[in-house]
XYZ file of C-alpha atoms in Angstrom:
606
model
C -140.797 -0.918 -28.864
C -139.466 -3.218 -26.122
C -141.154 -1.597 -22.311
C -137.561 -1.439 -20.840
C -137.116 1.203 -17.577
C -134.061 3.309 -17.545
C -133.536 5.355 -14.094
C -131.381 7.553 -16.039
C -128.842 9.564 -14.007
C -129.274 7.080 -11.085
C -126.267 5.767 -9.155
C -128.025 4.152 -6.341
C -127.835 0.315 -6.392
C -131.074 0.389 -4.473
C -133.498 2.195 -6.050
C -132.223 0.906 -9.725
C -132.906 -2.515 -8.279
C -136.223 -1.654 -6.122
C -137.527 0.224 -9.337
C -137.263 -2.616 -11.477
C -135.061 -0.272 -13.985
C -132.142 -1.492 -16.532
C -129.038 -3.072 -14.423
C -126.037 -4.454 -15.818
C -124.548 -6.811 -13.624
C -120.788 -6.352 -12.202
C -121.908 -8.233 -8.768
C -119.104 -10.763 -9.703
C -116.252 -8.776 -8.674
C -117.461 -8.664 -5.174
C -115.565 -11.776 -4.592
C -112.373 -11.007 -6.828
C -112.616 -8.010 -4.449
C -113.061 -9.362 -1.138
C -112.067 -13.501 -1.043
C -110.124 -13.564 -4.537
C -105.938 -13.907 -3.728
C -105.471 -10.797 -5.304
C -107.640 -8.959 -1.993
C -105.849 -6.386 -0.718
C -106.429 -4.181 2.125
C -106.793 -0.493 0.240
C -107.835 -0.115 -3.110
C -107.844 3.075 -5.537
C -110.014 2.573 -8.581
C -108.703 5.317 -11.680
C -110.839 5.911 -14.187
C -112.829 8.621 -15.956
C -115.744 10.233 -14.964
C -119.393 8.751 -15.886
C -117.767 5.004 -16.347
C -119.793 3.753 -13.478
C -117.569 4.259 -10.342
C -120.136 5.838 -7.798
C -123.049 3.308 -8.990
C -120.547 0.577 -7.871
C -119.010 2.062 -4.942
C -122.781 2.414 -4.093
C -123.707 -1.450 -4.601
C -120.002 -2.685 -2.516
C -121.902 -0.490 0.346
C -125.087 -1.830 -0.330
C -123.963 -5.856 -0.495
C -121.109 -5.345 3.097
C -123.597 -2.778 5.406
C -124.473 -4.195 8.708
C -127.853 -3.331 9.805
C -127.205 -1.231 12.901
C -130.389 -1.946 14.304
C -130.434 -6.226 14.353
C -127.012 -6.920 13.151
C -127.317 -10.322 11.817
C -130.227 -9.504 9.767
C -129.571 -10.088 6.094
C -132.885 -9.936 4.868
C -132.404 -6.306 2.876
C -129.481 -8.010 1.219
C -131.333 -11.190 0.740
C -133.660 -8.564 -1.663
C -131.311 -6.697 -3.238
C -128.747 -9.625 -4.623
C -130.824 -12.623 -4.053
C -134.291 -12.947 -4.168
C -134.738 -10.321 -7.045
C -135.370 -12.144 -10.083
C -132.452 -10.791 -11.868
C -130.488 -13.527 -11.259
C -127.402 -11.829 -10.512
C -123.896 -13.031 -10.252
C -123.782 -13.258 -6.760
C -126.922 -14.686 -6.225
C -125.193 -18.158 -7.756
C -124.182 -21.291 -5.234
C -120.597 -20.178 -6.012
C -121.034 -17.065 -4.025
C -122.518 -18.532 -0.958
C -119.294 -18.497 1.367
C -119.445 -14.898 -0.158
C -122.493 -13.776 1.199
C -122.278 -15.517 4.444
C -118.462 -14.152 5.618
C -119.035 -10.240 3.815
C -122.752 -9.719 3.104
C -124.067 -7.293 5.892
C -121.261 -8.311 8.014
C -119.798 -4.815 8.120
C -120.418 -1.210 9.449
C -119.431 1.043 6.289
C -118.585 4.828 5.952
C -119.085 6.111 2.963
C -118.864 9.401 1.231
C -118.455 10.871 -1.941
C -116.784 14.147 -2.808
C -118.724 15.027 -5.753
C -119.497 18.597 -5.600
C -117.013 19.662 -3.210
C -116.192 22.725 -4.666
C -116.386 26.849 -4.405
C -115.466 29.940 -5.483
C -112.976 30.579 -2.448
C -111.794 27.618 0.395
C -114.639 28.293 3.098
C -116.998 28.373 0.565
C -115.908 24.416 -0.650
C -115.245 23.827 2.908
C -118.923 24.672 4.099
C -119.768 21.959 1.075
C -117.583 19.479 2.688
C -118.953 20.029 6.051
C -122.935 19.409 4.407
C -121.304 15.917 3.975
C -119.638 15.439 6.613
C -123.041 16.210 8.666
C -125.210 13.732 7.028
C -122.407 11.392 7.782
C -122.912 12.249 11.321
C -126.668 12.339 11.731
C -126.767 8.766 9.690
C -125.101 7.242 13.061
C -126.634 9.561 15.466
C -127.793 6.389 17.364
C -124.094 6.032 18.514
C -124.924 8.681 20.789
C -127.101 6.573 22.844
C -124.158 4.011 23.203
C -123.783 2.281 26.587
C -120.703 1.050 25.123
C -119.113 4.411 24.250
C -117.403 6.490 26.620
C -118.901 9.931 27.618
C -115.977 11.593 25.930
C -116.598 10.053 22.645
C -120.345 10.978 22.697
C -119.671 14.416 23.625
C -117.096 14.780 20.916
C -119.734 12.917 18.660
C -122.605 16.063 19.426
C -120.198 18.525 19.401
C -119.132 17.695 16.206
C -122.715 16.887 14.656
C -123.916 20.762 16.106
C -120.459 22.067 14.531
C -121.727 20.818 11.238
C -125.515 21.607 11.245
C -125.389 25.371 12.543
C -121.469 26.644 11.794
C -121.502 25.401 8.349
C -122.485 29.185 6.488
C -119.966 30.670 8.834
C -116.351 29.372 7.877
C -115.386 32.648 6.862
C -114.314 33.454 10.596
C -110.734 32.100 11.230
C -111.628 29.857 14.309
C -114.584 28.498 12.605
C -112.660 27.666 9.608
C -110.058 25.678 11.946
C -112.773 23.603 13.695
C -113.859 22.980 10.575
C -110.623 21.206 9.207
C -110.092 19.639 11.960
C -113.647 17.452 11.700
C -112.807 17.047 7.985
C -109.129 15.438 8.824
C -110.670 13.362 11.394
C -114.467 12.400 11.330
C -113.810 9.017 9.529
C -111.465 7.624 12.210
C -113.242 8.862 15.111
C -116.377 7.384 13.880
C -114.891 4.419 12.559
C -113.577 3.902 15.883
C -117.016 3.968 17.724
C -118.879 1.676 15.090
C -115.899 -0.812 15.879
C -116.035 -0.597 19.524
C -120.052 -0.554 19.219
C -120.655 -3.510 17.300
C -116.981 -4.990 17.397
C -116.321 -5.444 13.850
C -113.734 -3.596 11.790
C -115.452 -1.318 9.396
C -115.444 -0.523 5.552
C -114.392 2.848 4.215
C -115.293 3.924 1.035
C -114.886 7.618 -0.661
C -116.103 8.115 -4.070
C -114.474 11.162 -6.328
C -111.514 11.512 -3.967
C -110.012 14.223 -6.462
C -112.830 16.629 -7.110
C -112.315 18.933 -4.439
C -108.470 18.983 -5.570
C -109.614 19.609 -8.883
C -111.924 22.266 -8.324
C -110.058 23.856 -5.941
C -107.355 24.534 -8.589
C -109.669 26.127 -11.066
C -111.893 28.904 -8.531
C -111.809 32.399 -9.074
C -109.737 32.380 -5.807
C -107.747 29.262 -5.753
C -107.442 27.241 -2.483
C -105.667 24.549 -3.702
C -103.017 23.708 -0.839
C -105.966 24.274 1.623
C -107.342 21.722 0.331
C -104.852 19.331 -0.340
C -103.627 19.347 3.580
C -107.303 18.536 4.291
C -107.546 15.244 1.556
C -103.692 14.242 3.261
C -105.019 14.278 6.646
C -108.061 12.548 5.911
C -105.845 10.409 4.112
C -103.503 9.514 6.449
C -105.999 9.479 9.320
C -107.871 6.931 7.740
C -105.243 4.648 6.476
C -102.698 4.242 8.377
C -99.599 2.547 7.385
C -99.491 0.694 10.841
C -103.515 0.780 10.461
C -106.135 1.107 13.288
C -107.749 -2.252 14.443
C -110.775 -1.380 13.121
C -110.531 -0.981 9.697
C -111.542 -3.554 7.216
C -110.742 -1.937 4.318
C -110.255 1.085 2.229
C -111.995 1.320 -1.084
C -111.452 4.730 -3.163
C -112.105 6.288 -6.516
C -110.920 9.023 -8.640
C -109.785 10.229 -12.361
C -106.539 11.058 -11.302
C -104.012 9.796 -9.008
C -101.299 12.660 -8.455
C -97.954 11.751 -8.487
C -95.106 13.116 -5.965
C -98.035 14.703 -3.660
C -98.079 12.423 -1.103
C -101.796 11.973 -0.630
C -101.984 8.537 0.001
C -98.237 8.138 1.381
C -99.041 7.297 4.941
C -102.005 4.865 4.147
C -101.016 0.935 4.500
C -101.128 -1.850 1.265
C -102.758 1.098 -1.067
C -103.103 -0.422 -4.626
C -103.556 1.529 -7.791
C -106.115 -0.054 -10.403
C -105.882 1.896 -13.439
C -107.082 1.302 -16.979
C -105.171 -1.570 -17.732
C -104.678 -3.223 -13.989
C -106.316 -6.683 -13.955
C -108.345 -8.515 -12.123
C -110.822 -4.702 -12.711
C -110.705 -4.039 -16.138
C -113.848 -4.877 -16.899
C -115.670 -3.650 -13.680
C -116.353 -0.257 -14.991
C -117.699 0.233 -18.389
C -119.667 -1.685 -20.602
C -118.026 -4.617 -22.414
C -118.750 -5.734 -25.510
C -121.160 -8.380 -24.875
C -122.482 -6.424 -22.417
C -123.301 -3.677 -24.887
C -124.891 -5.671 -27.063
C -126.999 -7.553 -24.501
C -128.585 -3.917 -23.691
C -128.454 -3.349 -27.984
C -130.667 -6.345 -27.828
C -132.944 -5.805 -25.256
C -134.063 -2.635 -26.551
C -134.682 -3.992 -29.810
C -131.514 -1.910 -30.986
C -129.731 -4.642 -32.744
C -129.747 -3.158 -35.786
C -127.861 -0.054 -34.526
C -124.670 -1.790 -33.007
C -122.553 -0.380 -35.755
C -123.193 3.130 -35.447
C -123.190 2.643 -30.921
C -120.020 1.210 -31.747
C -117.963 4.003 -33.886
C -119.693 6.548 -31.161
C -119.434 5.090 -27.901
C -117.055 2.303 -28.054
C -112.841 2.281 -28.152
C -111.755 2.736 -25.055
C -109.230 -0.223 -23.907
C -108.994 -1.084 -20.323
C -106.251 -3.677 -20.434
C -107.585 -6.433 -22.888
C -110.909 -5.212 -23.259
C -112.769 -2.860 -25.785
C -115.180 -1.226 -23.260
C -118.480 0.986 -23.934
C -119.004 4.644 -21.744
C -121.969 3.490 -19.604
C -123.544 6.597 -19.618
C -123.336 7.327 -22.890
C -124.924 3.893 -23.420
C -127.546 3.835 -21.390
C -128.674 7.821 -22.189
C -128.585 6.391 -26.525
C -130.892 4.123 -25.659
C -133.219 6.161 -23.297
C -133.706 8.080 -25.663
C -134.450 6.073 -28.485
C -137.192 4.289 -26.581
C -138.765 7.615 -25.245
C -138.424 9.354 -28.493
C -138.864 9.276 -32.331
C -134.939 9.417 -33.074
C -132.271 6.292 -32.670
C -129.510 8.728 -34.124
C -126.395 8.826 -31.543
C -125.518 12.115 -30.038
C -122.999 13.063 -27.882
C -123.834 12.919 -24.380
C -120.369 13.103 -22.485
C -119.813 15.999 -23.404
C -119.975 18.778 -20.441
C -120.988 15.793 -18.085
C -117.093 15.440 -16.505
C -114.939 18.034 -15.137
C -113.828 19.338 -17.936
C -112.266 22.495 -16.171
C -108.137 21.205 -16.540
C -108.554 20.201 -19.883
C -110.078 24.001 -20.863
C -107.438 25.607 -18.897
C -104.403 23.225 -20.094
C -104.721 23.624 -23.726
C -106.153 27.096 -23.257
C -102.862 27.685 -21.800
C -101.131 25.181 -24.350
C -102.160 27.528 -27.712
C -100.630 30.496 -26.100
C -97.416 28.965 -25.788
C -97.061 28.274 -29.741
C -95.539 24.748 -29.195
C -96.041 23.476 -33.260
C -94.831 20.339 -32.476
C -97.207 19.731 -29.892
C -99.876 20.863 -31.599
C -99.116 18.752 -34.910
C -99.082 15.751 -32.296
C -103.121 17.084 -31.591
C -103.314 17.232 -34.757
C -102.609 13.904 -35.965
C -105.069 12.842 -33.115
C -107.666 14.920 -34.347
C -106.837 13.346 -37.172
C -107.883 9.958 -36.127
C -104.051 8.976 -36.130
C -102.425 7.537 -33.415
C -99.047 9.362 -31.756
C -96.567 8.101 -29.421
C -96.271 9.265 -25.664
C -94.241 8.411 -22.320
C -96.787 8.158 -19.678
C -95.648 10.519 -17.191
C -98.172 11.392 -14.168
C -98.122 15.159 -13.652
C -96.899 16.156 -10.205
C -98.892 18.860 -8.785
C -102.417 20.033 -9.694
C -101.000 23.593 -9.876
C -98.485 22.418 -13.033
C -101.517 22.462 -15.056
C -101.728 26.009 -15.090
C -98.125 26.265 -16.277
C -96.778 24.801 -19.882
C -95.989 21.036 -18.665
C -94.898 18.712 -21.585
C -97.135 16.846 -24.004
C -96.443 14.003 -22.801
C -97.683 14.796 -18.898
C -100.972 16.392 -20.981
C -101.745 13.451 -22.969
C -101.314 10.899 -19.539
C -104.150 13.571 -18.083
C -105.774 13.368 -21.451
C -105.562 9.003 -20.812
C -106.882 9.188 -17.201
C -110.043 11.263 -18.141
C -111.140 9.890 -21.434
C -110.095 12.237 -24.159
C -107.949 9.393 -25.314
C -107.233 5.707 -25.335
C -104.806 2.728 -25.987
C -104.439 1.549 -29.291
C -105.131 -2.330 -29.727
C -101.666 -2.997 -29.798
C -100.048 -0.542 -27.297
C -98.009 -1.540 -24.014
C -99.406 0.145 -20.835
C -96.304 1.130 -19.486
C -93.143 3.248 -20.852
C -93.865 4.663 -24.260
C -97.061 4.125 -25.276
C -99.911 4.686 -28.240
C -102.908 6.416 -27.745
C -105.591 7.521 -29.876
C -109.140 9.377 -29.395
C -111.599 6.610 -29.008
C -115.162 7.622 -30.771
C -117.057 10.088 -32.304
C -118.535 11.215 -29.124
C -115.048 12.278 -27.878
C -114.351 14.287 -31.554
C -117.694 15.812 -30.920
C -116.384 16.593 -27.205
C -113.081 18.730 -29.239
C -115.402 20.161 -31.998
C -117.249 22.107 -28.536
C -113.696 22.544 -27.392
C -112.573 24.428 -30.805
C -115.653 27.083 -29.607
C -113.723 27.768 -26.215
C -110.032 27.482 -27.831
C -110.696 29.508 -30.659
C -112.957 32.016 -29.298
C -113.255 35.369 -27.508
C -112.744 33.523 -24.062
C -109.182 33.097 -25.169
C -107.587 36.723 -25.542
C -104.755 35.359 -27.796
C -107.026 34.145 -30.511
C -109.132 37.259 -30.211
C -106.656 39.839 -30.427
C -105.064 38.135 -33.352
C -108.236 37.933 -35.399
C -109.035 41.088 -34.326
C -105.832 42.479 -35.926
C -106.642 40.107 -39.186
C -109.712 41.995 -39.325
C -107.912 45.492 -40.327
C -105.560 44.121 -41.964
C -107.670 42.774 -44.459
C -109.793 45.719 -44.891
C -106.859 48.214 -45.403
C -105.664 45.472 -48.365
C -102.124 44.425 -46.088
C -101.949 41.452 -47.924
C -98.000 40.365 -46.539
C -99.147 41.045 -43.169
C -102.009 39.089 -42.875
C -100.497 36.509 -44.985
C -98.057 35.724 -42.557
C -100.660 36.487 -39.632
C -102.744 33.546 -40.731
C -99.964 31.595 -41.393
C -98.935 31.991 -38.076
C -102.541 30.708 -36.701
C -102.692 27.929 -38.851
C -100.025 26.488 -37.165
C -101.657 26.852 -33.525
C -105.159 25.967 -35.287
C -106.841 22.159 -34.274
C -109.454 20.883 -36.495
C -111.302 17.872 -36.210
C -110.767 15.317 -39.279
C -111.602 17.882 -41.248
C -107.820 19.294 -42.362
C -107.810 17.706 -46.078
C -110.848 19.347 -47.124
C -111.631 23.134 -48.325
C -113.798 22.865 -45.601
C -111.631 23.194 -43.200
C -109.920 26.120 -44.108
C -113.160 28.362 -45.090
C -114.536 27.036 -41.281
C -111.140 28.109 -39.604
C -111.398 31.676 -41.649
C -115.393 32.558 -41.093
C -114.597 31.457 -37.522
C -112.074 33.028 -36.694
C -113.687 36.631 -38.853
C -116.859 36.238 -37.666
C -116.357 36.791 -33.735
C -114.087 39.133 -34.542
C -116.395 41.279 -36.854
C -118.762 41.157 -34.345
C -116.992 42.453 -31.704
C -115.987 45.269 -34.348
C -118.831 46.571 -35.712
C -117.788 44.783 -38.995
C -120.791 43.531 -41.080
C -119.771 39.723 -41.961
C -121.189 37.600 -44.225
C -120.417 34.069 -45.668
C -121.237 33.224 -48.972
C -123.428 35.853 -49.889
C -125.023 36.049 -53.304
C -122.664 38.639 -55.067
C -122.353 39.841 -58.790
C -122.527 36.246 -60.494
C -121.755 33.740 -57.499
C -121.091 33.041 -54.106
C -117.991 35.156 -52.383
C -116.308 32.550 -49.197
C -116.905 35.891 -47.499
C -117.125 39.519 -47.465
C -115.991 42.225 -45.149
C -117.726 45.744 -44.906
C -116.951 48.425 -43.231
C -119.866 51.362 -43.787
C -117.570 53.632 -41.488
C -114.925 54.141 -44.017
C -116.834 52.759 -46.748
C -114.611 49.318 -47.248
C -115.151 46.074 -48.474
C -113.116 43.570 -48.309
C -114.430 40.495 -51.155
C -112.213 37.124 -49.988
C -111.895 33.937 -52.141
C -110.444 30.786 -50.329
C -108.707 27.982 -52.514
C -107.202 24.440 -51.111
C -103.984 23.050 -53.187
C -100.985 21.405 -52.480
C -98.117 22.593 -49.623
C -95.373 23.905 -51.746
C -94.909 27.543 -52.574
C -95.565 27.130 -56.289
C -99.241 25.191 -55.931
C -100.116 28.188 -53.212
C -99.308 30.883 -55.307
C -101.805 28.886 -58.281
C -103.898 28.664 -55.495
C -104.183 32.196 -55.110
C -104.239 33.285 -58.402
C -106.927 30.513 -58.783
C -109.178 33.114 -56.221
C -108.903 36.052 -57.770
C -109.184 35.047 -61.087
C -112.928 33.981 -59.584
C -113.202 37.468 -57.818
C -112.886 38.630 -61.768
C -114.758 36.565 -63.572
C -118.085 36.189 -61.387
C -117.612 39.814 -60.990
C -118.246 39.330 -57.056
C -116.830 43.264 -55.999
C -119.665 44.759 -58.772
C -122.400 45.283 -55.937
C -120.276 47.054 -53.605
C -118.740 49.366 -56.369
C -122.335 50.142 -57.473
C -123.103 51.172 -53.845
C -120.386 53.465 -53.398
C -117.760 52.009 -51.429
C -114.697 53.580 -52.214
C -112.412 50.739 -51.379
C -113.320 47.175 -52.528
C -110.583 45.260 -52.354
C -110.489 41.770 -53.731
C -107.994 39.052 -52.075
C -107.670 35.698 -52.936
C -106.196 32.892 -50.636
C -104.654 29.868 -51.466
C -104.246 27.277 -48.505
C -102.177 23.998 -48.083
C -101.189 22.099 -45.237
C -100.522 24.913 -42.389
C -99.414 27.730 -45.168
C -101.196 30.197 -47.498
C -100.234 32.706 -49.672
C -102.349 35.938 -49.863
C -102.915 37.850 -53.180
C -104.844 40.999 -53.427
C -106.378 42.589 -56.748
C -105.991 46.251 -55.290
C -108.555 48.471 -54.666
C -111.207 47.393 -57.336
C -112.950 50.714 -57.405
C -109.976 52.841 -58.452
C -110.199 50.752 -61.643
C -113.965 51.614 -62.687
């Protein structure tokens, strides 16, 4: 196996570099970013989480940072890009005017927001202020200034004490007040004395811009607006619309943007790049070639197929493009260990936390036609959609249209373009992979589960009905959940409909002191399942058939099950223990119906 060094997890450009580990180059885009005729002053990159935005962010900083201490020295650059071996992009003759006008030419701020977050505001706000510090003790040497007035340095060490000692305290009103107040500000103010220090306009970048939005929605004790005033201030602090002479330029990232809030309303020449905005399509992600480049490098070549189906489909604009992480965690792996089988690694890596509480929200409001969209998704169909950017983090919590879901469903992954779908308007989607469908199969646990008191009550209720033989009750009770049900590419099989039953049973036996079991040995053959209830000595024998949708073929369907219950004599065992009530009930499914049919209570007949 090829000796190939993955620093897995890393998103420093520097120490994947230094190490000598794996690196696939998107150095060209430094010029389309900064001498290209599509520059522009502010930038907001939109894409979803673990495509590569803070390893990039990371290497823009790395290439434009002065160094404060000999500004003119370009010899850590000169490493990094250049003199490497790696022959990167911008190391090329093409890139020299480049590297001469932007490489270490700049002072740069940056920060990312990732893990900004807490059970109540000060709690997130004491995380924000843990950044802000090492922001502040970074430049520390500006306090030594002979440039800088007093003022400034004493706000500077003010500030920087604020932040190291007051930081656990932000539950006291005043505190919490200072607090803001550095957040809305400490970019500008700084930015201001690295201009007037080394008299050069300055870079801003902030990485994850919408986490602490995000998280702030979905706390135990939500602090949303709190935060939000804090992200507009910062905002609009740092880009101005009539901007401060010393910025350079404004370089942000997120998953979202959020319509209709204002947060970047005040900030000059902002431009959205989302997933189909050239000249970035293809500066987060893997491409194609670039996939199979790694494929072969790791003597992988062999396995593009099967990368492909799990890790491939997502279209930024023209492009088919890879999930980096994904990527470069399959073939970790499969160096370091004696499997090359993909598995999904996405999963749980993102913040998932909207999409839980959406749809969680979503099955409780019984929309069918909604949920037959999902369906035909899950599906691996495509549907049609209006991309409509939801308006306020706080909607999510409410029952905002499919269409608003399925544009937060774009923006973080869960679904893609198809190959021939416009980007505007009404659009196509699909879900991408396999890794995705393995992402909903660990959703079905959460949606369907005792986490979601709809589902649980309702199975709960299933439960007795089936054991005191109500057969037109729970007939139309699991009719009723088959239409709210979401399986994954499963719905045309038998399968399906003995997994949704013995899920849906089993949690809820368990919770009742129920013993349940699935395809027990009984009498001659297999039972789907069996319900028994020592208590009041009941068992409840279930047979599940598939047929077609219309009344007729589920009523055969049914009669189908309990002619099985008869003939492999599954209630015998139970009779011969003594349980007075055995009741045998067959099901016939199709589509999102059944019919229920019960044989009465089998022990009354011995």
């Amino acid at each position: 196996m090829k000796d190939i060094k993955f620093n897995n997890g890393s998103e420093d450009f520097k120490e994947i570099i230094n190490g000598n580990s794996y690196y696939v180059d998107k150095t060209a885009f430094l010029k389309t970013l900064f001498l290209s005729t599509s520059e522009v002053k502010n930038s907001l990159f939109i894409r979803p989480r673990r495509f590569g935005k803070t390893l990039n962010l990371n290497m823009i900083k790395e290439f434009c940072e002065l160094n404060y201490l000999n500004p003119g020295d370009k010899t850590r650059q000169q490493k990094l890009f250049v003199d490497n071996g790696r022959n990167l992009a911008v190391a090329g003759d093409d890139y020299r005017e480049l590297r001469e006008k932007i490489m270490g030419e700049f002072p740069v701020i940056s920060i990312s927001f990732r893990g900004v977050e807490g059970e109540n505001f000060p709690d997130a706000l004491s995380q924000l202020i843990l950044k802000i510090a090492e922001i502040y003790e970074k430049f520390s040497f500006l306090t030594k200034s002979n440039k800088l007035s007093d003022s400034s340095i004493q706000n500077y060490v003010d500030n920087l004490e604020f932040c190291n000692t007051k930081q656990e305290e932000l539950a006291n009103p005043e505190n919490c007040q200072k607090a803001i107040v550095i957040c809305s500000s400490f970019i500008s103010k700084i930015a201001f004395m690295l201009h007037k220090e080394f008299d050069r306009k300055v870079i801003v970048i902030i990485d994850e811009y919408d986490v602490p939005l995000q998280k702030a929605m979905v706390a135990k004790d939500p602090y949303y607006e709190d935060m939000l005033n804090i992200i507009r201030k910062l905002s609009s602090n740092t880009f101005k619309q009539n901007p401060d002479p010393w910025l350079y330029k404004g370089i942000v990232s997120g998953c979202l943007r959020i319509a209709h809030q204002s947060v970047f309303t005040d900030a000059n020449n902002f431009t959205t790049y989302g997933l189909s905005d050239e000249p970035f399509t293809k500066f987060f992600g893997f491409t194609k070639d670039e996939t199979n480049k790694l494929l072969d490098d790791c003597c992988l070549s062999d396995k593009k197929a099967s990368v492909k189906e799990w890790y491939d489909g997502y279209r930024f604009g023209k492009n088919h493009i890879y999930c980096p992480w994904s990527l470069i965690c399959y073939c970790n792996k499969a160096l370091h260990s004696d499997t090359d089988k993909p598995l999904p690694f996405w999963v749980n890596t993102s913040g998932n936390d909207l999409i839980n509480l959406f749809i969680q929200n979503n099955m409780e409001a019984h929309d069918a036609e909604n949920l037959s969209k999902l369906q035909l998704l899950l599906d691996g169909d495509s549907v049609n959609i209006n991309l409509e950017e939801f308006s306020t983090y706080p909607d999510i919590r409410s029952r905002v249209s499919f269409d608003v879901f399925m544009t937060l469903m774009l923006h973080t992954g869960y679904v893609t373009y198809t190959a021939d779908s416009d980007f505007t308007g009404e659009v196509t989607i699909r879900i991408p992979n396999q890794e995705v469908l393995s992402c909903f199969r660990a959703k079905q646990k959460f949606l369907y589960g005792e986490n979601n008191p709809y589902w649980f009550n309702q199975a709960m209720s299933l439960v007795d009905l089936l054991l005191e033989n109500r057969t037109e009750e729970a007939q139309e009770l699991i009719s009723s959940m088959l239409i709210s049900f979401l399986s994954v590419r499963n719905s045309g099989s038998e399968l399906y409909y003995h997994g949704f039953m013995t899920g849906i049973l089993g949690f809820a036996c368990a919770a009742k002191g129920v013993e349940f079991h699935e395809e027990i040995e009984s009498g001659d053959g297999f039972p789907d399942v069996v319900l028994k209830k020592k208590l009041t000595r009941t068992t409840a024998v279930l047979e599940f058939k598939k047929g077609k949708k219309d009344l007729s073929a589920l009523t055969e369907s049914a009669d189908y099950a309990i002619d099985q219950i008869i003939k492999k004599k599954y209630a015998e065992p139970y009779i011969k223990e003594g349980y007075r009530n055995v009741y045998g009930i067959g099901i016939g499914f199709g589509g999102k119906d059944c019919t229920v049919k019960s044989l009465g209570n089998m022990a009354m007949k011995k």
